[in-house]
PDB file of C-alpha atoms in Angstrom:
ATOM      1  CA  UNK A   1       0.160   0.072  -0.356  1.00  0.00           C
ATOM      2  CA  UNK A   2       1.009   3.395  -1.178  1.00  0.00           C
ATOM      3  CA  UNK A   3       2.958   5.017   2.420  1.00  0.00           C
ATOM      4  CA  UNK A   4       0.564   8.046   3.385  1.00  0.00           C
ATOM      5  CA  UNK A   5       2.575  11.934   3.437  1.00  0.00           C
ATOM      6  CA  UNK A   6      -0.542  13.933   3.780  1.00  0.00           C
ATOM      7  CA  UNK A   7      -3.344  13.168   6.330  1.00  0.00           C
ATOM      8  CA  UNK A   8      -6.161  15.784   6.982  1.00  0.00           C
ATOM      9  CA  UNK A   9      -8.563  14.468   9.224  1.00  0.00           C
ATOM     10  CA  UNK A  10     -11.854  16.838   9.557  1.00  0.00           C
ATOM     11  CA  UNK A  11     -10.875  19.807   9.533  1.00  0.00           C
ATOM     12  CA  UNK A  12     -12.759  22.870  10.470  1.00  0.00           C
ATOM     13  CA  UNK A  13     -11.377  26.393   9.992  1.00  0.00           C
ATOM     14  CA  UNK A  14     -13.627  29.676  10.351  1.00  0.00           C
ATOM     15  CA  UNK A  15     -12.860  33.498   9.090  1.00  0.00           C
ATOM     16  CA  UNK A  16     -13.906  35.969  12.170  1.00  0.00           C
ATOM     17  CA  UNK A  17     -14.890  39.107  11.033  1.00  0.00           C
ATOM     18  CA  UNK A  18     -16.975  42.646  12.847  1.00  0.00           C
ATOM     19  CA  UNK A  19     -19.737  41.858  10.734  1.00  0.00           C
ATOM     20  CA  UNK A  20     -19.963  38.134  10.428  1.00  0.00           C
ATOM     21  CA  UNK A  21     -18.334  34.507  11.234  1.00  0.00           C
ATOM     22  CA  UNK A  22     -17.625  32.925   7.548  1.00  0.00           C
ATOM     23  CA  UNK A  23     -17.303  28.530   7.626  1.00  0.00           C
ATOM     24  CA  UNK A  24     -14.479  28.048   5.353  1.00  0.00           C
ATOM     25  CA  UNK A  25     -14.233  24.392   5.349  1.00  0.00           C
ATOM     26  CA  UNK A  26     -16.666  22.320   6.890  1.00  0.00           C
ATOM     27  CA  UNK A  27     -15.384  18.332   7.978  1.00  0.00           C
ATOM     28  CA  UNK A  28     -12.081  18.406   5.181  1.00  0.00           C
ATOM     29  CA  UNK A  29     -10.456  15.163   4.703  1.00  0.00           C
ATOM     30  CA  UNK A  30      -8.426  14.207   2.160  1.00  0.00           C
ATOM     31  CA  UNK A  31      -4.581  13.065   1.311  1.00  0.00           C
ATOM     32  CA  UNK A  32      -1.587  12.488  -0.772  1.00  0.00           C
ATOM     33  CA  UNK A  33       0.173   9.824  -1.499  1.00  0.00           C
ATOM     34  CA  UNK A  34       4.044   9.609  -1.919  1.00  0.00           C
ATOM     35  CA  UNK A  35       4.949  10.294  -5.375  1.00  0.00           C
ATOM     36  CA  UNK A  36       1.395  11.115  -6.520  1.00  0.00           C
ATOM     37  CA  UNK A  37      -0.187  14.344  -8.082  1.00  0.00           C
ATOM     38  CA  UNK A  38      -3.655  15.239  -6.519  1.00  0.00           C
ATOM     39  CA  UNK A  39      -6.239  17.350  -8.057  1.00  0.00           C
ATOM     40  CA  UNK A  40      -8.333  20.006  -6.245  1.00  0.00           C
ATOM     41  CA  UNK A  41     -10.858  21.346  -8.252  1.00  0.00           C
ATOM     42  CA  UNK A  42     -14.078  22.808  -7.586  1.00  0.00           C
ATOM     43  CA  UNK A  43     -15.420  26.969  -7.847  1.00  0.00           C
ATOM     44  CA  UNK A  44     -13.924  29.855  -6.277  1.00  0.00           C
ATOM     45  CA  UNK A  45     -15.188  30.370  -3.217  1.00  0.00           C
ATOM     46  CA  UNK A  46     -15.148  26.438  -2.308  1.00  0.00           C
ATOM     47  CA  UNK A  47     -12.232  26.341  -0.045  1.00  0.00           C
ATOM     48  CA  UNK A  48      -9.608  25.071  -2.096  1.00  0.00           C
ATOM     49  CA  UNK A  49      -6.587  27.788  -1.592  1.00  0.00           C
ATOM     50  CA  UNK A  50      -8.323  27.588   2.556  1.00  0.00           C
ATOM     51  CA  UNK A  51      -7.210  23.655   2.699  1.00  0.00           C
ATOM     52  CA  UNK A  52      -3.480  25.043   1.378  1.00  0.00           C
ATOM     53  CA  UNK A  53      -2.929  28.269   3.205  1.00  0.00           C
ATOM     54  CA  UNK A  54      -4.370  25.008   6.773  1.00  0.00           C
ATOM     55  CA  UNK A  55      -1.538  22.629   5.876  1.00  0.00           C
ATOM     56  CA  UNK A  56       1.131  26.037   5.977  1.00  0.00           C
ATOM     57  CA  UNK A  57      -0.434  27.852   8.565  1.00  0.00           C
ATOM     58  CA  UNK A  58      -0.165  30.378   6.796  1.00  0.00           C
ATOM     59  CA  UNK A  59      -4.698  31.252   8.047  1.00  0.00           C
ATOM     60  CA  UNK A  60      -4.455  35.367   8.870  1.00  0.00           C
ATOM     61  CA  UNK A  61      -3.755  35.675  12.270  1.00  0.00           C
ATOM     62  CA  UNK A  62      -7.189  36.244  14.441  1.00  0.00           C
ATOM     63  CA  UNK A  63      -9.292  36.067  11.614  1.00  0.00           C
ATOM     64  CA  UNK A  64      -8.043  32.529   9.732  1.00  0.00           C
ATOM     65  CA  UNK A  65      -9.229  30.110  12.449  1.00  0.00           C
ATOM     66  CA  UNK A  66      -9.385  26.538  13.049  1.00  0.00           C
ATOM     67  CA  UNK A  67     -11.902  24.895  14.993  1.00  0.00           C
ATOM     68  CA  UNK A  68     -11.409  21.668  14.230  1.00  0.00           C
ATOM     69  CA  UNK A  69      -9.042  18.560  12.731  1.00  0.00           C
ATOM     70  CA  UNK A  70      -5.277  17.224  12.203  1.00  0.00           C
ATOM     71  CA  UNK A  71      -3.077  17.654   9.358  1.00  0.00           C
ATOM     72  CA  UNK A  72      -0.341  15.057   9.489  1.00  0.00           C
ATOM     73  CA  UNK A  73       2.932  15.639   7.429  1.00  0.00           C
ATOM     74  CA  UNK A  74       4.282  12.102   7.946  1.00  0.00           C
ATOM     75  CA  UNK A  75       2.741  11.053  10.825  1.00  0.00           C
ATOM     76  CA  UNK A  76       3.655  14.655  12.832  1.00  0.00           C
ATOM     77  CA  UNK A  77       0.918  16.839  13.659  1.00  0.00           C
ATOM     78  CA  UNK A  78       0.934  20.372  12.124  1.00  0.00           C
ATOM     79  CA  UNK A  79      -1.364  21.490  14.700  1.00  0.00           C
ATOM     80  CA  UNK A  80       1.166  20.652  17.203  1.00  0.00           C
ATOM     81  CA  UNK A  81       4.159  22.431  15.954  1.00  0.00           C
ATOM     82  CA  UNK A  82       5.213  26.267  17.240  1.00  0.00           C
ATOM     83  CA  UNK A  83       5.938  28.854  14.963  1.00  0.00           C
ATOM     84  CA  UNK A  84       9.012  28.660  14.453  1.00  0.00           C
ATOM     85  CA  UNK A  85       9.885  25.241  14.086  1.00  0.00           C
ATOM     86  CA  UNK A  86       6.523  25.747  11.080  1.00  0.00           C
ATOM     87  CA  UNK A  87       9.187  27.714   9.818  1.00  0.00           C
ATOM     88  CA  UNK A  88      11.586  25.831   9.328  1.00  0.00           C
ATOM     89  CA  UNK A  89       9.116  23.198   7.689  1.00  0.00           C
ATOM     90  CA  UNK A  90       7.840  25.439   5.267  1.00  0.00           C
ATOM     91  CA  UNK A  91      10.250  25.201   2.417  1.00  0.00           C
ATOM     92  CA  UNK A  92      11.961  22.266   3.444  1.00  0.00           C
ATOM     93  CA  UNK A  93       9.445  19.797   3.417  1.00  0.00           C
ATOM     94  CA  UNK A  94       5.952  20.628   2.030  1.00  0.00           C
ATOM     95  CA  UNK A  95       6.302  24.413  -0.128  1.00  0.00           C
ATOM     96  CA  UNK A  96       3.965  27.167  -1.922  1.00  0.00           C
ATOM     97  CA  UNK A  97       3.261  28.333  -6.008  1.00  0.00           C
ATOM     98  CA  UNK A  98       0.458  31.319  -4.523  1.00  0.00           C
ATOM     99  CA  UNK A  99      -1.347  32.003  -7.178  1.00  0.00           C
ATOM    100  CA  UNK A 100      -0.188  35.144  -8.605  1.00  0.00           C
ATOM    101  CA  UNK A 101       3.447  35.552 -10.294  1.00  0.00           C
ATOM    102  CA  UNK A 102       3.314  38.740  -9.593  1.00  0.00           C
ATOM    103  CA  UNK A 103       2.875  39.621  -6.512  1.00  0.00           C
ATOM    104  CA  UNK A 104       4.832  36.813  -4.722  1.00  0.00           C
ATOM    105  CA  UNK A 105       8.242  38.415  -5.956  1.00  0.00           C
ATOM    106  CA  UNK A 106      10.251  40.702  -3.929  1.00  0.00           C
ATOM    107  CA  UNK A 107      10.376  43.684  -5.933  1.00  0.00           C
ATOM    108  CA  UNK A 108      13.248  45.211  -4.380  1.00  0.00           C
ATOM    109  CA  UNK A 109      15.332  41.837  -4.159  1.00  0.00           C
ATOM    110  CA  UNK A 110      16.861  40.573  -7.669  1.00  0.00           C
ATOM    111  CA  UNK A 111      15.615  36.499  -8.513  1.00  0.00           C
ATOM    112  CA  UNK A 112      18.043  35.242  -7.664  1.00  0.00           C
ATOM    113  CA  UNK A 113      18.853  36.985  -4.429  1.00  0.00           C
ATOM    114  CA  UNK A 114      15.390  35.304  -3.352  1.00  0.00           C
ATOM    115  CA  UNK A 115      15.499  32.437  -4.165  1.00  0.00           C
ATOM    116  CA  UNK A 116      19.218  32.504  -1.525  1.00  0.00           C
ATOM    117  CA  UNK A 117      17.799  33.243   0.835  1.00  0.00           C
ATOM    118  CA  UNK A 118      15.907  29.985   0.816  1.00  0.00           C
ATOM    119  CA  UNK A 119      18.960  28.355   1.635  1.00  0.00           C
ATOM    120  CA  UNK A 120      20.416  29.387   3.516  1.00  0.00           C
ATOM    121  CA  UNK A 121      17.897  29.409   6.379  1.00  0.00           C
ATOM    122  CA  UNK A 122      17.440  25.979   5.463  1.00  0.00           C
ATOM    123  CA  UNK A 123      20.847  24.690   4.446  1.00  0.00           C
ATOM    124  CA  UNK A 124      22.715  27.169   7.343  1.00  0.00           C
ATOM    125  CA  UNK A 125      26.085  25.748   7.365  1.00  0.00           C
ATOM    126  CA  UNK A 126      25.932  26.256   3.369  1.00  0.00           C
ATOM    127  CA  UNK A 127      28.819  28.292   2.432  1.00  0.00           C
ATOM    128  CA  UNK A 128      27.969  31.028  -0.671  1.00  0.00           C
ATOM    129  CA  UNK A 129      30.548  29.312  -3.411  1.00  0.00           C
ATOM    130  CA  UNK A 130      27.713  26.787  -2.989  1.00  0.00           C
ATOM    131  CA  UNK A 131      24.683  28.994  -2.307  1.00  0.00           C
ATOM    132  CA  UNK A 132      25.437  30.515  -5.603  1.00  0.00           C
ATOM    133  CA  UNK A 133      25.765  26.892  -7.812  1.00  0.00           C
ATOM    134  CA  UNK A 134      23.037  25.925  -5.934  1.00  0.00           C
ATOM    135  CA  UNK A 135      20.106  29.463  -7.839  1.00  0.00           C
ATOM    136  CA  UNK A 136      22.297  28.959 -10.659  1.00  0.00           C
ATOM    137  CA  UNK A 137      21.614  25.194 -11.344  1.00  0.00           C
ATOM    138  CA  UNK A 138      17.413  26.226 -10.042  1.00  0.00           C
ATOM    139  CA  UNK A 139      17.188  28.755 -12.793  1.00  0.00           C
ATOM    140  CA  UNK A 140      18.578  25.967 -14.863  1.00  0.00           C
ATOM    141  CA  UNK A 141      16.127  23.953 -14.076  1.00  0.00           C
ATOM    142  CA  UNK A 142      12.923  25.984 -14.969  1.00  0.00           C
ATOM    143  CA  UNK A 143      14.529  27.609 -18.145  1.00  0.00           C
ATOM    144  CA  UNK A 144      16.300  30.626 -16.884  1.00  0.00           C
ATOM    145  CA  UNK A 145      19.432  31.715 -18.332  1.00  0.00           C
ATOM    146  CA  UNK A 146      21.852  31.744 -14.555  1.00  0.00           C
ATOM    147  CA  UNK A 147      23.394  34.932 -15.258  1.00  0.00           C
ATOM    148  CA  UNK A 148      19.807  36.570 -15.692  1.00  0.00           C
ATOM    149  CA  UNK A 149      19.818  36.425 -11.020  1.00  0.00           C
ATOM    150  CA  UNK A 150      21.056  40.134 -11.253  1.00  0.00           C
ATOM    151  CA  UNK A 151      17.529  40.688 -12.693  1.00  0.00           C
ATOM    152  CA  UNK A 152      14.954  42.441 -10.658  1.00  0.00           C
ATOM    153  CA  UNK A 153      10.892  40.400 -11.094  1.00  0.00           C
ATOM    154  CA  UNK A 154      10.045  44.281 -13.028  1.00  0.00           C
ATOM    155  CA  UNK A 155      12.392  42.242 -15.579  1.00  0.00           C
ATOM    156  CA  UNK A 156      10.225  39.787 -16.155  1.00  0.00           C
ATOM    157  CA  UNK A 157       7.883  38.738 -17.660  1.00  0.00           C
ATOM    158  CA  UNK A 158       4.747  37.115 -16.400  1.00  0.00           C
ATOM    159  CA  UNK A 159       6.080  33.133 -17.439  1.00  0.00           C
ATOM    160  CA  UNK A 160       9.395  33.759 -16.216  1.00  0.00           C
ATOM    161  CA  UNK A 161       8.603  35.528 -12.438  1.00  0.00           C
ATOM    162  CA  UNK A 162       6.364  32.122 -12.006  1.00  0.00           C
ATOM    163  CA  UNK A 163       9.221  29.591 -13.202  1.00  0.00           C
ATOM    164  CA  UNK A 164      10.523  31.515 -10.765  1.00  0.00           C
ATOM    165  CA  UNK A 165       8.532  31.637  -7.892  1.00  0.00           C
ATOM    166  CA  UNK A 166       8.466  27.960  -9.304  1.00  0.00           C
ATOM    167  CA  UNK A 167      12.419  27.841  -8.694  1.00  0.00           C
ATOM    168  CA  UNK A 168      12.033  29.435  -5.376  1.00  0.00           C
ATOM    169  CA  UNK A 169       9.278  26.408  -3.948  1.00  0.00           C
ATOM    170  CA  UNK A 170      11.659  24.011  -5.027  1.00  0.00           C
ATOM    171  CA  UNK A 171      14.791  24.868  -3.509  1.00  0.00           C
ATOM    172  CA  UNK A 172      15.138  22.431  -1.076  1.00  0.00           C
ATOM    173  CA  UNK A 173      13.804  19.565  -2.375  1.00  0.00           C
ATOM    174  CA  UNK A 174       9.985  19.198  -0.753  1.00  0.00           C
ATOM    175  CA  UNK A 175       8.527  17.064  -0.065  1.00  0.00           C
ATOM    176  CA  UNK A 176       4.699  17.835  -0.352  1.00  0.00           C
ATOM    177  CA  UNK A 177       4.312  21.160  -2.942  1.00  0.00           C
ATOM    178  CA  UNK A 178       0.847  23.195  -2.961  1.00  0.00           C
ATOM    179  CA  UNK A 179       0.556  24.977  -5.988  1.00  0.00           C
ATOM    180  CA  UNK A 180      -2.911  27.489  -5.920  1.00  0.00           C
ATOM    181  CA  UNK A 181      -3.468  27.811  -9.622  1.00  0.00           C
ATOM    182  CA  UNK A 182       0.057  27.876 -10.993  1.00  0.00           C
ATOM    183  CA  UNK A 183      -0.842  29.310 -14.286  1.00  0.00           C
ATOM    184  CA  UNK A 184      -4.404  31.706 -13.710  1.00  0.00           C
ATOM    185  CA  UNK A 185      -2.327  34.648 -14.684  1.00  0.00           C
ATOM    186  CA  UNK A 186      -0.610  33.341 -17.125  1.00  0.00           C
ATOM    187  CA  UNK A 187      -1.898  33.375 -21.285  1.00  0.00           C
ATOM    188  CA  UNK A 188      -2.456  29.935 -22.803  1.00  0.00           C
ATOM    189  CA  UNK A 189       1.032  28.794 -24.495  1.00  0.00           C
ATOM    190  CA  UNK A 190       2.368  29.487 -21.537  1.00  0.00           C
ATOM    191  CA  UNK A 191       0.688  27.959 -19.162  1.00  0.00           C
ATOM    192  CA  UNK A 192       1.243  24.650 -20.902  1.00  0.00           C
ATOM    193  CA  UNK A 193       4.598  25.163 -20.991  1.00  0.00           C
ATOM    194  CA  UNK A 194       4.762  25.747 -17.026  1.00  0.00           C
ATOM    195  CA  UNK A 195       2.986  22.722 -16.281  1.00  0.00           C
ATOM    196  CA  UNK A 196       4.572  20.853 -18.312  1.00  0.00           C
ATOM    197  CA  UNK A 197       7.588  21.961 -16.510  1.00  0.00           C
ATOM    198  CA  UNK A 198       6.235  21.562 -13.028  1.00  0.00           C
ATOM    199  CA  UNK A 199       5.411  17.494 -13.518  1.00  0.00           C
ATOM    200  CA  UNK A 200       8.811  17.224 -14.719  1.00  0.00           C
ATOM    201  CA  UNK A 201      10.223  18.550 -12.225  1.00  0.00           C
ATOM    202  CA  UNK A 202       8.390  17.266  -9.261  1.00  0.00           C
ATOM    203  CA  UNK A 203       9.186  13.520 -11.101  1.00  0.00           C
ATOM    204  CA  UNK A 204      12.526  13.822 -11.214  1.00  0.00           C
ATOM    205  CA  UNK A 205      12.738  14.677  -7.719  1.00  0.00           C
ATOM    206  CA  UNK A 206       9.888  12.720  -6.271  1.00  0.00           C
ATOM    207  CA  UNK A 207       7.415  15.851  -5.454  1.00  0.00           C
ATOM    208  CA  UNK A 208       4.522  14.819  -4.325  1.00  0.00           C
ATOM    209  CA  UNK A 209       1.637  18.010  -5.131  1.00  0.00           C
ATOM    210  CA  UNK A 210      -0.923  19.316  -4.729  1.00  0.00           C
ATOM    211  CA  UNK A 211      -2.380  21.511  -7.528  1.00  0.00           C
ATOM    212  CA  UNK A 212      -4.581  23.465  -6.952  1.00  0.00           C
ATOM    213  CA  UNK A 213      -7.086  24.475 -10.418  1.00  0.00           C
ATOM    214  CA  UNK A 214     -10.710  25.199 -12.091  1.00  0.00           C
ATOM    215  CA  UNK A 215      -9.354  23.547 -14.955  1.00  0.00           C
ATOM    216  CA  UNK A 216     -10.660  20.107 -15.165  1.00  0.00           C
ATOM    217  CA  UNK A 217      -8.419  19.359 -18.375  1.00  0.00           C
ATOM    218  CA  UNK A 218      -4.967  20.548 -16.445  1.00  0.00           C
ATOM    219  CA  UNK A 219      -6.671  18.050 -13.282  1.00  0.00           C
ATOM    220  CA  UNK A 220      -6.698  14.716 -17.049  1.00  0.00           C
ATOM    221  CA  UNK A 221      -3.078  16.049 -17.576  1.00  0.00           C
ATOM    222  CA  UNK A 222      -0.888  15.836 -15.169  1.00  0.00           C
ATOM    223  CA  UNK A 223      -3.198  14.218 -11.582  1.00  0.00           C
ATOM    224  CA  UNK A 224      -3.562  11.275 -10.297  1.00  0.00           C
ATOM    225  CA  UNK A 225      -6.834  11.584  -8.206  1.00  0.00           C
ATOM    226  CA  UNK A 226      -8.847  14.196  -8.103  1.00  0.00           C
ATOM    227  CA  UNK A 227     -11.155  15.787  -4.909  1.00  0.00           C
ATOM    228  CA  UNK A 228     -14.506  17.969  -6.346  1.00  0.00           C
ATOM    229  CA  UNK A 229     -14.202  20.652  -3.386  1.00  0.00           C
ATOM    230  CA  UNK A 230     -18.204  22.985  -2.574  1.00  0.00           C
ATOM    231  CA  UNK A 231     -18.953  24.782   0.260  1.00  0.00           C
ATOM    232  CA  UNK A 232     -16.236  23.558   1.978  1.00  0.00           C
ATOM    233  CA  UNK A 233     -16.565  20.327   1.681  1.00  0.00           C
ATOM    234  CA  UNK A 234     -15.301  16.623  -0.167  1.00  0.00           C
ATOM    235  CA  UNK A 235     -18.117  16.168  -2.431  1.00  0.00           C
ATOM    236  CA  UNK A 236     -16.405  13.598  -4.579  1.00  0.00           C
ATOM    237  CA  UNK A 237     -12.923  11.867  -4.151  1.00  0.00           C
ATOM    238  CA  UNK A 238     -11.404   9.723  -7.238  1.00  0.00           C
ATOM    239  CA  UNK A 239      -8.730   8.572  -9.607  1.00  0.00           C
ATOM    240  CA  UNK A 240      -8.396  10.193 -12.523  1.00  0.00           C
ATOM    241  CA  UNK A 241     -10.164   7.125 -13.681  1.00  0.00           C
ATOM    242  CA  UNK A 242     -12.589   7.616 -11.694  1.00  0.00           C
ATOM    243  CA  UNK A 243     -13.663  10.987 -12.451  1.00  0.00           C
ATOM    244  CA  UNK A 244     -13.032  10.891 -15.915  1.00  0.00           C
ATOM    245  CA  UNK A 245     -14.213   7.666 -16.979  1.00  0.00           C
ATOM    246  CA  UNK A 246     -16.388   5.942 -14.032  1.00  0.00           C
ATOM    247  CA  UNK A 247     -20.735   6.448 -14.427  1.00  0.00           C
ATOM    248  CA  UNK A 248     -21.137   6.901 -11.375  1.00  0.00           C
ATOM    249  CA  UNK A 249     -21.017  11.322 -10.222  1.00  0.00           C
ATOM    250  CA  UNK A 250     -22.185  14.001  -7.745  1.00  0.00           C
ATOM    251  CA  UNK A 251     -24.597  16.261  -9.260  1.00  0.00           C
ATOM    252  CA  UNK A 252     -22.523  19.090  -9.019  1.00  0.00           C
ATOM    253  CA  UNK A 253     -19.559  16.934 -11.395  1.00  0.00           C
ATOM    254  CA  UNK A 254     -21.294  16.168 -13.758  1.00  0.00           C
ATOM    255  CA  UNK A 255     -22.304  20.632 -13.604  1.00  0.00           C
ATOM    256  CA  UNK A 256     -18.483  21.112 -14.197  1.00  0.00           C
ATOM    257  CA  UNK A 257     -17.985  18.135 -16.847  1.00  0.00           C
ATOM    258  CA  UNK A 258     -21.863  20.204 -18.497  1.00  0.00           C
ATOM    259  CA  UNK A 259     -19.691  23.281 -18.338  1.00  0.00           C
ATOM    260  CA  UNK A 260     -16.580  22.688 -20.648  1.00  0.00           C
ATOM    261  CA  UNK A 261     -16.628  22.995 -24.359  1.00  0.00           C
ATOM    262  CA  UNK A 262     -17.139  19.341 -26.400  1.00  0.00           C
ATOM    263  CA  UNK A 263     -15.219  20.502 -29.378  1.00  0.00           C
ATOM    264  CA  UNK A 264     -17.119  16.861 -31.003  1.00  0.00           C
ATOM    265  CA  UNK A 265     -20.617  18.739 -30.885  1.00  0.00           C
ATOM    266  CA  UNK A 266     -22.065  21.441 -32.318  1.00  0.00           C
ATOM    267  CA  UNK A 267     -24.106  23.723 -29.423  1.00  0.00           C
ATOM    268  CA  UNK A 268     -24.917  28.306 -29.869  1.00  0.00           C
ATOM    269  CA  UNK A 269     -24.128  28.266 -25.251  1.00  0.00           C
ATOM    270  CA  UNK A 270     -22.166  26.324 -22.542  1.00  0.00           C
ATOM    271  CA  UNK A 271     -24.252  24.512 -19.889  1.00  0.00           C
ATOM    272  CA  UNK A 272     -23.628  26.254 -16.958  1.00  0.00           C
ATOM    273  CA  UNK A 273     -24.791  25.364 -13.072  1.00  0.00           C
ATOM    274  CA  UNK A 274     -27.141  27.772 -12.376  1.00  0.00           C
ATOM    275  CA  UNK A 275     -27.075  29.529  -9.031  1.00  0.00           C
ATOM    276  CA  UNK A 276     -24.344  30.213  -6.368  1.00  0.00           C
ATOM    277  CA  UNK A 277     -22.888  28.836  -3.601  1.00  0.00           C
ATOM    278  CA  UNK A 278     -24.383  28.772  -0.598  1.00  0.00           C
ATOM    279  CA  UNK A 279     -23.708  32.261   2.244  1.00  0.00           C
ATOM    280  CA  UNK A 280     -20.536  30.471   4.020  1.00  0.00           C
ATOM    281  CA  UNK A 281     -21.963  32.667   6.697  1.00  0.00           C
ATOM    282  CA  UNK A 282     -24.906  30.721   7.630  1.00  0.00           C
ATOM    283  CA  UNK A 283     -24.014  27.011   5.991  1.00  0.00           C
ATOM    284  CA  UNK A 284     -27.614  24.961   4.727  1.00  0.00           C
ATOM    285  CA  UNK A 285     -28.284  22.247   7.657  1.00  0.00           C
ATOM    286  CA  UNK A 286     -28.529  19.846   4.648  1.00  0.00           C
ATOM    287  CA  UNK A 287     -26.832  19.087   1.562  1.00  0.00           C
ATOM    288  CA  UNK A 288     -24.967  22.124   0.183  1.00  0.00           C
ATOM    289  CA  UNK A 289     -25.517  21.623  -3.768  1.00  0.00           C
ATOM    290  CA  UNK A 290     -29.353  21.684  -2.784  1.00  0.00           C
ATOM    291  CA  UNK A 291     -30.586  25.283  -4.007  1.00  0.00           C
ATOM    292  CA  UNK A 292     -28.589  24.434  -7.177  1.00  0.00           C
ATOM    293  CA  UNK A 293     -29.661  19.807  -8.160  1.00  0.00           C
ATOM    294  CA  UNK A 294     -31.134  19.432 -10.126  1.00  0.00           C
ATOM    295  CA  UNK A 295     -32.029  15.537  -7.989  1.00  0.00           C
ATOM    296  CA  UNK A 296     -32.849  17.282  -5.138  1.00  0.00           C
ATOM    297  CA  UNK A 297     -35.104  15.215  -2.739  1.00  0.00           C
ATOM    298  CA  UNK A 298     -36.622  15.743   0.056  1.00  0.00           C
ATOM    299  CA  UNK A 299     -33.656  14.197   2.279  1.00  0.00           C
ATOM    300  CA  UNK A 300     -31.633  16.457   0.968  1.00  0.00           C
ATOM    301  CA  UNK A 301     -32.503  20.162   2.773  1.00  0.00           C
ATOM    302  CA  UNK A 302     -32.257  18.879   6.161  1.00  0.00           C
ATOM    303  CA  UNK A 303     -29.908  16.011   6.650  1.00  0.00           C
ATOM    304  CA  UNK A 304     -26.381  16.425   5.173  1.00  0.00           C
ATOM    305  CA  UNK A 305     -25.096  13.237   2.984  1.00  0.00           C
ATOM    306  CA  UNK A 306     -22.878  11.165   4.460  1.00  0.00           C
ATOM    307  CA  UNK A 307     -19.644   9.272   1.444  1.00  0.00           C
ATOM    308  CA  UNK A 308     -20.619   6.391  -0.239  1.00  0.00           C
ATOM    309  CA  UNK A 309     -17.834   4.865  -1.025  1.00  0.00           C
ATOM    310  CA  UNK A 310     -17.105   2.072  -3.508  1.00  0.00           C
ATOM    311  CA  UNK A 311     -13.239   0.887  -4.382  1.00  0.00           C
ATOM    312  CA  UNK A 312     -10.522   3.551  -4.879  1.00  0.00           C
ATOM    313  CA  UNK A 313     -14.113   6.581  -5.278  1.00  0.00           C
ATOM    314  CA  UNK A 314     -17.010   8.107  -3.128  1.00  0.00           C
ATOM    315  CA  UNK A 315     -19.767  10.950  -3.246  1.00  0.00           C
ATOM    316  CA  UNK A 316     -21.416  12.533  -1.013  1.00  0.00           C
ATOM    317  CA  UNK A 317     -25.082  12.401  -2.278  1.00  0.00           C
ATOM    318  CA  UNK A 318     -28.082  10.710  -0.977  1.00  0.00           C
ATOM    319  CA  UNK A 319     -29.102  10.189  -4.367  1.00  0.00           C
ATOM    320  CA  UNK A 320     -26.633   6.679  -3.616  1.00  0.00           C
ATOM    321  CA  UNK A 321     -27.656   6.575  -0.326  1.00  0.00           C
ATOM    322  CA  UNK A 322     -31.304   5.871  -1.838  1.00  0.00           C
ATOM    323  CA  UNK A 323     -30.671   3.360  -4.601  1.00  0.00           C
ATOM    324  CA  UNK A 324     -34.545   2.918  -5.547  1.00  0.00           C
ATOM    325  CA  UNK A 325     -33.832   6.882  -6.874  1.00  0.00           C
ATOM    326  CA  UNK A 326     -31.707   5.727  -9.727  1.00  0.00           C
ATOM    327  CA  UNK A 327     -27.433   6.398  -9.842  1.00  0.00           C
ATOM    328  CA  UNK A 328     -26.648   9.958 -11.877  1.00  0.00           C
ATOM    329  CA  UNK A 329     -24.701   9.222 -14.194  1.00  0.00           C
ATOM    330  CA  UNK A 330     -22.418  11.712 -17.073  1.00  0.00           C
TER     331      UNK A 330
END
């Protein structure tokens, strides 16, 4: 059996503001096996970034609050570590590529210095020449000439900035990489190049990865397992084959596939999912998708569904607990 590198158990996260308490995560259970990639998919506001920030322990101070749950990295509880321990762990054991490369880099420091900073923190015994050699190596790995390490972020294009961010994230060969929509700010051609490079580097270093994205095409290309997230919950989880080739799906997953253009069919419009996600300040007592679901039942309004598991595939939906209603297929 593959060893679990990361395990998240029953994670509940709330954002406390002056006006409301926002329930961002409502019992998330996830695991990532060593050397694999998990795709985390869902609409904006589903809780994907909050999940990643919880793993990094980077939730906003006094605003983001973990109400319940545990996070383990190689069996070690991250929730019980001191902030000093977490600083040593970030970048070394687990790294994060943030969503916007334009704001992820410090504009007043050269890109070489920003890569070197990570190495100096985690390898204090490494000499200056060795650090410079490692900076050159990392820049070469992401396809940027080492001669440009003395330049500043504003001198690079968006795609090259993202490559620098990836170099920083991978400089210490982390065991887990959290990539939060790493290609959102890039054009389509550069997106493909960056994703291919990330996949190649992941395989080279044996790094596990959580890829947060809206793009199911990207998920199909580089992920081993897929978690569909909605309103702070994992509503469907399985292998890529379970999600893309199976016929047993949550109605929300079916809606996501229906929103993708099909080049083999002629149609005037796509089929969007009607409505909006529930207000996270007052989540419904039953299924979070009930108001938008075309197959809702009476039980969906008052009872939160349990996960129906079949092999490697689980779906959190009452349709599968009530076979007389019929299974949902795509």
